[in-house]
DNA sequence: CTGAAAGCGCTTACAG
DNA sequence: CTGAAAGCGCTTACAG
């Protein structure tokens, strides 16, 4: 027999104000209220720290929480009107150390502001599903960290825009339709060249800075600008031998390039690598061939990872300022919540920092004229 | 003026069966049903692929979904009775590469089974809040990855047990009250010693394998057992100089230890390091002092990270079998969902795999007698 | 084959 | 100061 609604409500009401013995696990405010001997409203008000409650009531509820470990169902809370307090984080992969470092910082900063971070890895298959998943959980914002297929990324951004979900791209420079926070790679290269030039270097070897990526173009622009500023011609000062080898493992690639450069008569005195791994591969290879670093040649990495400390001398590298990047990303994203999406997405550049270590030093006299 | 419930319902009903123009963003089945011109029930049935629907109805709904990009609110779905399809993942930190690799595999496997992974980092402050957070989101299971403060971990496990939430500890060996999946570190060391012994080595240097951790004890037990099996006395064959230096950076620690060992007359011919970083620091230091690897000495790392490829020769190391670990963890956790928690938590050991590379080789004659 | 109604676990006006 | 009732967005018996 089904009870008429009114009768069912009666039944419920009757049992409300009788304290029950502690059940195994309490799963709802209703159960919990019965346990404390108060109404669900009273319990809810205590949990949300609303004013106008008797101290005795507050204590009673608090004690019961401590006893039972009751936690309100976040999904129900959200459904009732509270924001989901979730942020979607889409990462290129979880294997790139600098990407993971950014994720780590972002997670920490967002958690500190009460957000739960949902991490999704950009896997080949789930192109559309990824955004749907975030949307179904009613995330309040989405951050993309890393380098993505531009077309796919654009599609996802469009989906988020359509649904009015704030979003932000970190590091994938050259995404026109999304607000972006990215390292100023041009400035990084300018700093590197300035440092090496200051040490008397006039011939530069580029390692792994090639390919059809926006980030590569940005870096080359930086090198070009820095040289122009010093009255040097890019074509005459810069040598790259990337085309001679297939890039598989970074270390190995650096090693192979170093082998090529080592035997050249017109070997540059300074090398700028696409990342720390390539730089270290090259450095170790140069050293094993009897070349001294920085006596015979200087070498600079990129990302300033812990492995920079591994070699002797330690590797000069460019720090991405991950903490500052994450902070800016967090502030921008959270600032965009509950605000209309901006018409023109802005691009914020993060200033890199060159960390000078032992792998760079004054150019040798006899090579200074190149 | 407030409407009486019945009147309000009337008002709602009236607008139900008129198709409306497409709104900016559709946020509920009610809105969406209005848009399609069907009832909420019909829409829900299509979305859940229930039988007994006219094809025309199905098509109509599907088309509307494609047009609007409508996604049902996952929180509401859960509230109505469906499991949350969420798993909490508590990691020691996001900086340890092997920890992140495990997290990555786990996320992939769980995502493939339809679970959303909530990642929390074990930060000093939020001890209790971490579990509360997972509980409030009604996760269906929790995995701990890494090494934790045993007391805190035990407390958290107890909390989960009390609430009947399945849980699993990966890697933190020696947690009595929780089901555990962990690398068989003893077996790893046995394999290492067997390999080195097979190459004629009889004196072993331990680097960084010290301290009051269960994992250290497990490793030392493995070394001991392997030596005993070969009729060798641990005390006579094994040298450790960890006490001579403070462990800060792994590379640097390896370098410092190598420096100590290099000048010793009774230098071991084989070195076993706590991890790849320490091994590489030592290897580079030995080489820079003119010692040949593996000609003069062999060296073994642990974790089999990409940096093993970096040195010449490449580093022999122990692979943690992360994929297998993650698969077993996933299977165990998912198997425990909707089943009563076992009385006696089981410990599963993952067999490691020794990856032999160039840094290990036959011991020199003159040193073989040590 | 489809719709109206009840109910999941909360919170918040509204009444007392 | 506290409780009963409505309603968030869903799904699923129950009616038709």
XYZ file of C-alpha atoms (C1' of nucleotides) in Angstrom:
772
model
C 0.000 0.000 0.000
C 1.326 3.428 -0.835
C 0.867 6.149 1.733
C -0.668 9.424 0.685
C 1.973 12.171 0.829
C 0.510 13.747 3.909
C 0.507 10.468 5.803
C 4.091 9.763 4.806
C 5.113 13.194 6.058
C 3.297 12.499 9.330
C 5.251 9.338 9.773
C 8.498 11.121 9.154
C 7.689 13.917 11.527
C 6.889 11.595 14.341
C 10.327 10.051 14.386
C 12.232 13.282 14.071
C 12.638 14.378 17.650
C 13.552 11.055 19.256
C 17.261 10.509 19.789
C 18.309 7.171 18.339
C 21.318 4.999 19.228
C 24.345 5.544 17.082
C 23.952 3.745 13.756
C 26.895 2.201 11.916
C 27.350 5.022 9.438
C 25.238 8.136 9.107
C 24.661 9.132 5.532
C 22.177 11.986 5.597
C 21.203 15.026 7.627
C 17.873 13.321 8.263
C 19.539 10.374 9.969
C 21.980 12.643 11.687
C 19.262 15.004 12.932
C 17.406 12.029 14.376
C 20.627 11.002 16.127
C 21.160 14.452 17.650
C 17.463 14.941 18.389
C 17.094 18.153 16.394
C 15.552 19.111 13.080
C 17.464 18.943 9.824
C 17.286 22.727 9.588
C 18.945 23.205 12.926
C 21.719 20.812 12.000
C 22.222 22.499 8.660
C 22.425 25.892 10.284
C 25.141 24.722 12.645
C 27.124 23.170 9.828
C 26.941 26.390 7.834
C 27.823 28.516 10.834
C 24.728 30.635 10.593
C 24.009 33.198 13.289
C 21.231 33.054 15.826
C 21.710 29.629 17.361
C 21.840 28.719 21.001
C 25.309 27.756 22.115
C 23.906 24.545 23.593
C 22.515 23.561 20.176
C 25.810 24.281 18.484
C 27.737 22.198 21.011
C 25.283 19.351 20.729
C 25.662 19.182 16.972
C 29.420 19.574 17.073
C 29.761 16.785 19.559
C 27.619 14.515 17.433
C 29.734 15.302 14.386
C 32.845 14.358 16.288
C 31.183 11.155 17.458
C 29.824 10.002 14.132
C 32.166 11.591 11.631
C 29.151 12.706 9.670
C 29.904 14.742 6.531
C 27.145 16.341 4.481
C 26.803 15.042 0.947
C 28.623 17.596 -1.211
C 26.557 16.695 -4.239
C 23.334 17.534 -2.444
C 24.824 20.750 -1.130
C 25.770 21.730 -4.641
C 22.377 20.784 -5.973
C 20.688 23.012 -3.468
C 22.423 26.002 -4.967
C 26.002 26.145 -3.744
C 28.625 26.234 -6.482
C 30.309 22.898 -7.172
C 33.682 24.185 -6.006
C 35.316 22.040 -8.648
C 37.844 23.013 -11.263
C 38.736 20.852 -14.232
C 42.399 20.519 -15.072
C 43.292 19.095 -18.427
C 46.924 18.127 -18.812
C 48.855 17.037 -21.845
C 50.263 14.090 -19.893
C 51.574 13.280 -16.453
C 55.087 12.475 -17.553
C 56.541 15.881 -18.396
C 58.137 17.073 -15.156
C 57.506 20.771 -15.770
C 53.880 20.057 -16.629
C 53.410 18.037 -13.470
C 55.097 20.765 -11.448
C 52.565 23.289 -12.760
C 49.718 20.945 -12.011
C 51.060 20.465 -8.512
C 51.225 24.207 -7.839
C 47.799 24.807 -9.335
C 46.294 22.033 -7.274
C 47.790 23.470 -4.121
C 46.634 27.024 -4.785
C 43.137 25.956 -5.816
C 42.793 23.592 -2.873
C 43.759 26.458 -0.588
C 40.770 28.350 -1.969
C 38.472 25.430 -1.379
C 38.359 23.994 -4.872
C 38.531 20.334 -5.731
C 40.682 19.716 -8.744
C 39.548 17.161 -11.305
C 42.471 16.020 -13.377
C 41.989 14.659 -16.850
C 44.740 13.607 -19.180
C 44.345 14.542 -22.812
C 44.187 11.059 -24.257
C 43.771 10.546 -27.946
C 40.331 8.959 -27.697
C 38.143 10.965 -25.360
C 38.242 14.209 -27.284
C 34.717 15.418 -26.763
C 33.981 13.398 -23.659
C 36.554 15.277 -21.645
C 34.671 18.551 -21.708
C 31.328 16.813 -21.288
C 32.663 15.163 -18.195
C 33.698 18.485 -16.713
C 30.386 20.045 -17.690
C 28.363 17.252 -16.177
C 30.149 17.835 -12.896
C 29.381 21.530 -13.261
C 32.967 22.631 -12.779
C 33.384 26.331 -12.224
C 36.382 26.603 -14.481
C 38.793 24.649 -16.627
C 42.546 25.016 -16.983
C 44.546 23.458 -19.788
C 48.190 22.830 -18.982
C 50.688 21.943 -21.672
C 50.825 21.680 -25.409
C 47.837 20.347 -27.271
C 46.596 19.636 -30.716
C 45.550 23.228 -31.588
C 42.425 22.173 -33.433
C 41.189 19.960 -30.636
C 42.008 22.586 -28.060
C 40.110 25.207 -30.044
C 37.094 22.940 -30.189
C 37.165 22.373 -26.463
C 37.553 26.049 -25.724
C 34.585 26.748 -27.977
C 32.524 24.202 -26.062
C 33.386 25.845 -22.761
C 32.653 29.320 -24.118
C 29.274 28.162 -25.339
C 28.453 26.970 -21.856
C 29.835 30.079 -20.234
C 32.495 28.198 -18.277
C 35.591 30.243 -17.417
C 38.757 28.735 -18.807
C 42.427 29.365 -19.150
C 45.283 27.975 -21.157
C 48.667 27.659 -19.513
C 51.718 27.277 -21.714
C 50.124 26.471 -25.014
C 51.033 29.774 -26.585
C 49.290 30.728 -29.786
C 45.754 29.738 -28.880
C 43.873 32.723 -30.211
C 40.453 32.223 -28.693
C 41.398 31.564 -25.095
C 42.901 33.604 -22.288
C 46.445 32.395 -21.872
C 49.249 32.466 -19.334
C 52.556 31.471 -20.792
C 56.247 31.813 -20.293
C 57.828 34.597 -22.322
C 60.094 32.313 -24.295
C 61.355 35.136 -26.443
C 62.488 37.046 -23.376
C 64.095 33.861 -22.063
C 66.219 33.512 -25.164
C 67.097 37.195 -25.076
C 68.371 36.766 -21.559
C 70.355 33.691 -22.475
C 71.995 35.371 -25.454
C 72.711 38.508 -23.411
C 74.402 36.405 -20.741
C 76.517 34.475 -23.224
C 77.343 37.582 -25.232
C 78.440 39.270 -22.034
C 80.903 36.408 -21.565
C 82.331 37.106 -24.986
C 80.555 34.436 -26.994
C 79.842 35.303 -30.613
C 79.023 31.927 -32.142
C 76.033 29.987 -30.877
C 74.958 26.411 -31.389
C 71.245 25.681 -31.124
C 70.221 22.210 -30.027
C 66.712 20.932 -30.540
C 65.173 24.345 -31.128
C 63.459 23.441 -34.371
C 60.123 22.226 -35.619
C 56.757 23.697 -36.459
C 55.761 24.781 -32.972
C 54.789 28.217 -31.805
C 57.133 27.852 -28.852
C 60.047 27.236 -31.201
C 59.147 30.291 -33.266
C 58.965 32.364 -30.071
C 62.399 31.214 -28.991
C 64.009 31.844 -32.337
C 62.473 35.319 -32.400
C 64.090 35.956 -29.047
C 67.504 34.847 -30.262
C 67.136 36.941 -33.394
C 66.099 40.045 -31.471
C 68.944 39.706 -28.991
C 71.516 39.360 -31.748
C 70.092 42.250 -33.778
C 70.263 44.431 -30.694
C 73.985 43.673 -30.540
C 74.631 44.228 -34.218
C 75.101 40.542 -34.973
C 73.577 38.706 -37.917
C 71.607 35.576 -36.967
C 72.691 33.709 -40.092
C 76.370 34.200 -39.353
C 76.347 33.586 -35.616
C 73.993 30.694 -35.238
C 74.541 27.076 -36.177
C 72.003 24.278 -35.821
C 72.526 20.646 -36.757
C 69.156 19.250 -35.669
C 68.480 18.007 -39.175
C 71.294 15.472 -38.922
C 69.554 13.289 -36.368
C 66.142 11.971 -35.517
C 64.919 13.181 -32.189
C 63.943 10.274 -29.965
C 65.338 10.362 -26.463
C 66.357 13.867 -25.381
C 69.624 12.794 -23.745
C 70.616 10.760 -26.738
C 69.732 13.561 -29.110
C 71.922 15.948 -27.148
C 74.720 13.416 -27.203
C 74.465 12.924 -30.956
C 74.440 16.646 -31.622
C 77.443 17.160 -29.384
C 79.282 14.490 -31.331
C 78.601 16.376 -34.567
C 79.605 19.723 -33.154
C 82.713 18.401 -31.395
C 84.483 17.512 -34.598
C 83.680 20.761 -36.416
C 86.466 23.256 -36.962
C 84.033 26.182 -36.666
C 82.461 24.838 -33.499
C 80.463 27.471 -31.619
C 81.667 28.417 -28.165
C 78.192 28.486 -26.657
C 75.264 26.092 -26.922
C 71.630 26.737 -26.234
C 69.480 23.641 -25.785
C 65.748 23.189 -26.033
C 65.651 21.600 -22.584
C 67.815 20.386 -19.735
C 67.911 16.786 -20.921
C 69.321 17.690 -24.312
C 71.807 20.044 -22.695
C 73.003 17.395 -20.285
C 73.329 14.770 -22.993
C 75.488 17.215 -24.923
C 77.486 18.306 -21.902
C 78.387 14.749 -20.921
C 79.299 13.907 -24.502
C 81.507 16.970 -24.878
C 83.239 16.156 -21.610
C 83.804 12.545 -22.550
C 85.593 13.836 -25.640
C 87.953 15.865 -23.530
C 86.331 19.237 -24.041
C 86.133 21.317 -20.922
C 82.962 23.046 -19.781
C 82.981 25.999 -19.486
C 86.659 26.268 -20.445
C 86.198 25.196 -24.059
C 82.498 25.779 -24.405
C 79.466 26.978 -22.514
C 76.089 25.312 -22.477
C 72.625 26.381 -21.348
C 69.561 24.246 -20.672
C 65.899 25.075 -20.251
C 63.431 24.362 -17.414
C 65.831 24.436 -14.500
C 65.001 20.953 -13.298
C 66.743 19.117 -10.499
C 68.887 17.271 -12.999
C 70.720 20.554 -13.585
C 72.471 19.897 -10.299
C 73.594 16.508 -11.463
C 76.472 17.407 -13.692
C 79.828 18.879 -12.851
C 79.734 21.755 -13.526
C 76.054 22.243 -12.798
C 73.931 23.370 -15.710
C 72.962 26.977 -16.333
C 69.278 26.929 -17.213
C 66.125 29.003 -17.635
C 63.626 28.790 -14.845
C 59.990 28.818 -15.887
C 58.809 30.525 -12.718
C 56.220 27.885 -12.200
C 55.000 29.208 -8.901
C 54.333 32.648 -10.327
C 52.671 31.113 -13.369
C 50.372 29.021 -11.221
C 49.522 31.964 -9.027
C 48.616 34.132 -11.971
C 46.580 31.332 -13.538
C 44.701 30.741 -10.298
C 43.970 34.423 -9.809
C 42.782 34.878 -13.379
C 40.586 31.823 -13.345
C 39.006 32.499 -10.002
C 38.573 36.138 -10.960
C 36.617 35.035 -14.016
C 34.117 32.959 -12.061
C 30.665 34.508 -11.918
C 31.699 37.195 -14.329
C 30.782 37.391 -18.019
C 33.453 35.956 -20.296
C 35.624 38.692 -21.778
C 35.234 39.438 -25.477
C 38.933 39.496 -26.200
C 40.892 36.839 -24.376
C 44.109 38.265 -22.990
C 47.554 36.716 -23.135
C 49.727 37.151 -20.048
C 53.430 36.581 -20.301
C 55.493 35.317 -17.416
C 59.037 36.641 -17.208
C 61.526 33.764 -17.072
C 64.587 33.766 -14.897
C 68.017 32.729 -16.031
C 69.788 30.666 -13.386
C 73.508 30.904 -13.989
C 75.584 27.933 -12.866
C 78.940 26.510 -13.743
C 78.247 25.370 -17.298
C 78.613 28.882 -18.702
C 81.656 31.090 -18.523
C 83.940 33.384 -20.498
C 84.635 32.420 -24.099
C 88.178 31.395 -24.954
C 90.276 34.067 -26.630
C 91.219 32.032 -29.647
C 87.600 31.328 -30.457
C 86.181 34.696 -29.591
C 86.499 35.967 -33.182
C 84.672 32.911 -34.574
C 2.372 36.575 -3.769
C 3.331 32.930 -3.338
C 1.439 30.425 -5.410
C -0.111 27.429 -3.725
C 1.835 24.272 -4.693
C -0.964 22.990 -6.900
C -1.205 26.259 -8.813
C 2.533 26.335 -9.315
C 2.466 22.810 -10.640
C -0.340 23.800 -13.028
C 1.717 26.652 -14.350
C 4.663 24.374 -14.924
C 2.632 21.736 -16.647
C 1.100 24.155 -19.066
C 4.442 25.142 -20.522
C 5.766 21.592 -20.720
C 4.615 20.466 -24.120
C 5.422 23.600 -26.128
C 8.795 23.530 -27.896
C 10.732 26.667 -26.986
C 13.464 28.417 -29.017
C 16.969 27.400 -28.102
C 18.105 29.146 -24.954
C 21.673 30.256 -24.368
C 22.658 27.348 -22.164
C 20.438 24.530 -20.962
C 21.137 23.527 -17.401
C 18.458 21.032 -16.442
C 16.381 18.213 -17.862
C 13.314 20.377 -17.258
C 14.606 23.121 -19.551
C 15.883 20.592 -21.984
C 12.597 18.646 -22.038
C 10.779 21.873 -22.778
C 13.184 22.509 -25.628
C 12.623 19.052 -27.150
C 8.914 19.102 -26.446
C 8.877 15.931 -24.349
C 8.570 15.094 -20.669
C 11.560 14.907 -18.369
C 10.981 11.198 -17.982
C 11.189 10.568 -21.691
C 14.405 12.555 -21.931
C 15.895 10.722 -18.973
C 14.997 7.380 -20.476
C 16.756 8.214 -23.714
C 19.845 9.408 -21.891
C 19.993 6.201 -19.905
C 19.373 4.045 -22.931
C 16.358 2.359 -21.480
C 14.302 0.000 -23.644
C 10.807 0.601 -24.933
C 11.140 3.969 -26.653
C 9.985 4.949 -30.102
C 12.903 5.465 -32.462
C 11.495 8.863 -33.390
C 11.640 9.917 -29.744
C 15.190 8.720 -29.393
C 16.304 10.573 -32.499
C 14.551 13.740 -31.414
C 16.356 13.748 -28.088
C 19.716 12.838 -29.570
C 19.454 15.641 -32.089
C 18.615 18.115 -29.365
C 21.599 16.967 -27.326
C 23.875 17.517 -30.295
C 22.337 20.958 -30.853
C 22.504 22.205 -27.292
C 25.388 20.236 -25.828
C 23.210 19.486 -22.818
C 24.818 17.295 -20.143
C 22.862 16.005 -17.164
C 24.060 17.243 -13.808
C 26.212 14.426 -12.433
C 25.567 15.510 -8.852
C 21.824 15.148 -9.284
C 22.274 11.802 -10.978
C 24.332 10.606 -8.060
C 21.851 11.966 -5.569
C 19.052 10.047 -7.218
C 20.832 6.820 -6.412
C 23.639 6.226 -8.876
C 27.091 5.739 -7.332
C 29.319 8.789 -7.414
C 31.809 7.123 -9.732
C 34.572 8.964 -7.930
C 37.775 7.623 -6.432
C 39.979 9.584 -4.076
C 43.700 9.433 -4.671
C 45.967 10.639 -1.914
C 49.560 11.146 -2.943
C 52.607 11.912 -0.870
C 53.532 14.710 -3.272
C 53.548 15.441 -6.971
C 57.298 15.795 -7.259
C 58.519 12.215 -6.962
C 58.634 10.906 -10.526
C 57.805 7.310 -9.642
C 54.876 8.430 -7.509
C 53.533 10.583 -10.310
C 53.968 7.711 -12.744
C 51.830 5.492 -10.527
C 49.226 8.190 -10.217
C 49.206 8.573 -13.964
C 48.636 4.869 -14.575
C 45.982 4.659 -11.894
C 44.155 7.643 -13.311
C 44.173 6.107 -16.752
C 42.917 2.709 -15.617
C 40.233 4.178 -13.382
C 39.107 6.638 -16.043
C 38.774 3.729 -18.445
C 36.322 2.194 -16.006
C 34.328 5.386 -15.767
C 35.716 6.746 -12.515
C 36.657 10.326 -11.877
C 39.844 10.602 -9.906
C 40.093 13.204 -7.178
C 43.689 13.929 -6.359
C 44.729 15.255 -2.991
C 48.260 15.908 -1.895
C 49.153 14.942 1.642
C 49.982 18.392 2.944
C 51.042 18.874 6.515
C 47.986 20.877 7.520
C 44.853 19.216 6.201
C 45.263 15.933 8.032
C 41.686 15.169 8.879
C 40.091 17.358 6.237
C 41.457 15.195 3.466
C 39.331 12.185 4.314
C 36.342 14.362 5.125
C 36.623 15.878 1.724
C 36.580 12.488 0.049
C 33.715 11.337 2.231
C 31.656 14.411 1.521
C 31.966 13.682 -2.175
C 30.918 10.115 -1.452
C 33.898 8.583 -3.220
C 33.596 4.871 -3.787
C 37.167 4.168 -2.819
C 40.450 5.746 -1.775
C 43.991 4.903 -2.832
C 47.075 6.126 -1.017
C 50.210 6.315 -3.130
C 53.613 6.833 -1.593
C 55.171 6.987 1.828
C 53.296 8.625 4.641
C 53.513 9.400 8.264
C 52.437 5.966 9.556
C 50.388 7.340 12.423
C 48.480 9.760 10.219
C 47.941 7.108 7.587
C 46.617 4.693 10.185
C 44.187 7.334 11.412
C 42.930 7.967 7.916
C 42.535 4.298 7.156
C 40.559 3.913 10.367
C 38.272 6.740 9.296
C 37.625 5.088 5.964
C 37.010 1.711 7.571
C 34.520 3.252 9.946
C 32.602 4.621 6.981
C 32.884 1.403 5.040
C 34.819 2.975 2.193
C 37.102 0.581 0.287
C 40.713 1.654 0.348
C 44.142 0.556 -0.675
C 47.697 1.523 0.090
C 50.245 1.458 -2.702
C 53.923 1.422 -1.803
C 53.787 2.326 1.820
C 54.798 -1.079 3.037
C 54.274 -1.888 6.667
C 50.799 -0.465 7.122
C 49.177 -3.213 9.122
C 45.538 -2.263 8.992
C 45.139 -1.642 5.275
C 45.231 -3.788 2.164
C 48.486 -3.009 0.431
C 50.099 -3.384 -2.965
C 53.803 -2.827 -2.866
C 56.986 -3.613 -4.687
C 58.851 -6.597 -3.337
C 61.963 -4.665 -2.391
C 63.562 -7.678 -0.791
C 63.253 -9.627 -4.018
C 64.624 -6.639 -5.903
C 67.761 -6.630 -3.805
C 68.116 -10.387 -4.124
C 68.041 -10.038 -7.886
C 70.584 -7.240 -7.817
C 72.973 -9.172 -5.625
C 72.503 -12.319 -7.724
C 73.341 -10.379 -10.872
C 76.433 -8.782 -9.382
C 77.563 -12.003 -7.751
C 77.212 -13.743 -11.096
C 79.643 -11.198 -12.503
C 82.151 -12.130 -9.841
C 81.579 -9.330 -7.387
C 82.158 -10.160 -3.734
C 82.352 -6.750 -2.087
C 79.367 -4.435 -2.222
C 78.990 -0.775 -1.411
C 75.563 0.406 -0.299
C 74.634 4.000 -1.030
C 71.750 5.689 0.698
C 70.125 2.474 1.902
C 69.848 3.511 5.521
C 67.396 5.108 7.881
C 64.422 4.014 9.936
C 62.088 3.148 7.099
C 60.353 -0.134 6.458
C 61.466 0.026 2.821
C 65.084 0.222 3.932
C 64.646 -2.755 6.240
C 63.044 -4.713 3.393
C 65.952 -3.960 1.112
C 68.590 -4.859 3.625
C 66.791 -8.127 4.338
C 66.967 -8.878 0.634
C 70.686 -8.231 0.483
C 71.261 -10.325 3.575
C 69.227 -13.249 2.243
C 70.971 -13.202 -1.116
C 74.401 -13.226 0.503
C 73.485 -15.939 2.943
C 72.255 -18.072 0.062
C 75.711 -17.758 -1.455
C 77.586 -18.474 1.730
C 78.758 -14.892 2.197
C 78.657 -12.947 5.448
C 76.874 -9.599 5.214
C 79.237 -7.931 7.677
C 82.302 -8.853 5.638
C 80.965 -8.157 2.149
C 79.002 -4.991 2.611
C 80.287 -1.485 3.202
C 78.174 1.607 3.746
C 79.441 5.131 4.309
C 76.110 6.940 4.516
C 76.927 8.189 7.999
C 79.747 10.348 6.669
C 77.462 12.803 4.894
C 74.170 14.548 5.314
C 71.656 13.560 2.689
C 70.278 16.606 0.936
C 70.265 16.432 -2.829
C 70.366 12.845 -4.125
C 72.911 13.552 -6.874
C 75.170 15.389 -4.512
C 74.888 12.661 -1.914
C 75.914 10.074 -4.496
C 78.816 12.240 -5.533
C 80.020 12.683 -1.956
C 79.794 8.964 -1.240
C 81.674 8.147 -4.424
C 84.398 10.537 -3.345
C 84.725 8.682 -0.052
C 84.740 5.273 -1.649
C 87.116 6.248 -4.461
C 90.047 6.854 -2.161
C 89.572 3.700 -0.086
C 92.016 0.863 -0.555
C 89.346 -1.735 0.130
C 86.882 -0.140 -2.265
C 84.037 -2.491 -3.216
C 83.748 -3.494 -6.838
C 79.984 -3.124 -6.963
C 77.669 -0.404 -5.692
C 73.970 -0.594 -4.977
C 72.225 2.748 -4.664
C 68.926 3.661 -3.069
C 67.748 5.320 -6.269
C 68.845 6.334 -9.762
C 69.803 9.858 -8.780
C 72.233 8.714 -6.121
C 73.668 6.110 -8.485
C 74.178 8.659 -11.234
C 75.802 11.160 -8.899
C 78.207 8.429 -7.837
C 78.811 7.173 -11.358
C 79.716 10.617 -12.667
C 81.974 11.254 -9.717
C 83.787 7.933 -10.104
C 84.265 8.607 -13.799
C 85.565 12.117 -13.218
C 88.212 10.532 -10.974
C 89.350 8.285 -13.747
C 87.647 5.136 -12.592
C 86.053 3.174 -15.376
C 82.482 1.864 -15.223
C 82.044 -1.087 -15.432
C 85.762 -1.818 -15.889
C 86.796 -0.751 -12.400
C 83.449 -0.908 -10.707
C 79.793 -1.687 -11.304
C 76.856 0.368 -10.139
C 73.125 -0.246 -9.892
C 70.321 2.271 -9.438
C 66.691 1.894 -8.461
C 63.450 2.961 -10.196
C 64.574 2.667 -13.796
C 63.801 6.258 -14.679
C 64.591 7.952 -17.979
C 67.724 9.448 -16.474
C 69.210 5.951 -16.539
C 69.692 6.482 -20.259
C 71.570 9.666 -19.671
C 74.939 8.380 -18.630
C 77.559 6.514 -20.608
C 77.358 3.662 -19.867
C 73.637 3.651 -19.189
C 72.608 2.712 -15.671
C 71.508 -0.761 -14.641
C 68.440 -0.280 -12.495
C 65.440 -1.967 -10.887
C 62.125 -1.376 -12.568
C 59.167 -0.994 -10.239
C 56.687 -2.477 -12.710
C 54.428 0.481 -12.300
C 51.901 -0.587 -14.872
C 51.398 -3.945 -13.229
C 51.196 -2.310 -9.819
C 48.545 0.107 -11.006
C 46.561 -2.646 -12.664
C 46.548 -4.758 -9.545
C 45.619 -1.777 -7.394
C 42.758 -0.873 -9.702
C 41.435 -4.418 -9.801
C 41.618 -4.815 -6.051
C 39.963 -1.501 -5.314
C 37.165 -1.911 -7.803
C 36.670 -5.469 -6.667
C 36.138 -4.220 -3.136
C 33.378 -1.793 -4.067
C 29.949 -2.883 -2.875
C 31.458 -5.740 -0.981
C 31.995 -5.904 2.805
C 35.475 -4.862 3.890
C 37.699 -7.890 4.530
C 38.627 -8.638 8.104
C 42.276 -9.217 7.422
C 43.736 -6.792 4.933
C 46.016 -8.565 2.479
C 49.430 -7.481 1.295
C 50.243 -8.103 -2.365
C 53.818 -7.995 -3.522
C 54.786 -6.920 -6.997
C 57.808 -8.649 -8.479
C 60.410 -6.120 -9.592
C 62.430 -6.451 -12.745
C 66.143 -5.853 -12.985
C 67.053 -3.959 -16.143
C 70.674 -4.662 -16.937
C 72.537 -1.936 -18.829
C 76.142 -0.959 -19.276
C 76.958 0.191 -15.750
C 77.358 -3.367 -14.492
C 79.859 -5.933 -15.713
C 82.425 -8.524 -14.661
C 84.482 -7.723 -11.622
C 88.206 -7.160 -12.112
C 90.442 -10.117 -11.240
C 92.645 -8.322 -8.775
C 89.696 -7.159 -6.740
C 87.596 -10.264 -6.924
C 89.005 -11.646 -3.688
C 88.300 -8.373 -1.780
C 4.982 4.206 -25.507
C 4.844 8.501 -22.513
C 3.789 11.604 -18.517
C 2.954 13.089 -13.453
C 4.598 12.355 -9.036
C 7.693 10.970 -5.409
C 12.050 11.219 -3.460
C 17.530 11.289 -3.224
C 20.127 14.900 0.643
C 20.591 19.121 1.249
C 19.404 24.696 2.408
C 16.613 28.573 3.077
C 12.794 31.456 3.191
C 8.725 31.292 6.096
C 6.050 30.417 10.328
C 5.789 29.986 14.936
C 15.712 30.283 18.663
C 13.795 26.170 16.060
C 10.904 23.363 12.848
C 7.980 22.177 8.516
C 7.932 22.765 3.762
C 9.549 23.813 -0.808
C 12.753 22.985 -4.261
C 17.654 22.143 -6.558
C 18.068 18.342 -11.039
C 17.696 14.099 -11.637
C 15.384 8.801 -12.092
C 12.028 5.381 -11.516
C 8.048 3.079 -10.059
C 3.264 3.866 -11.185
C -0.661 5.275 -14.132
C -2.652 5.813 -18.319
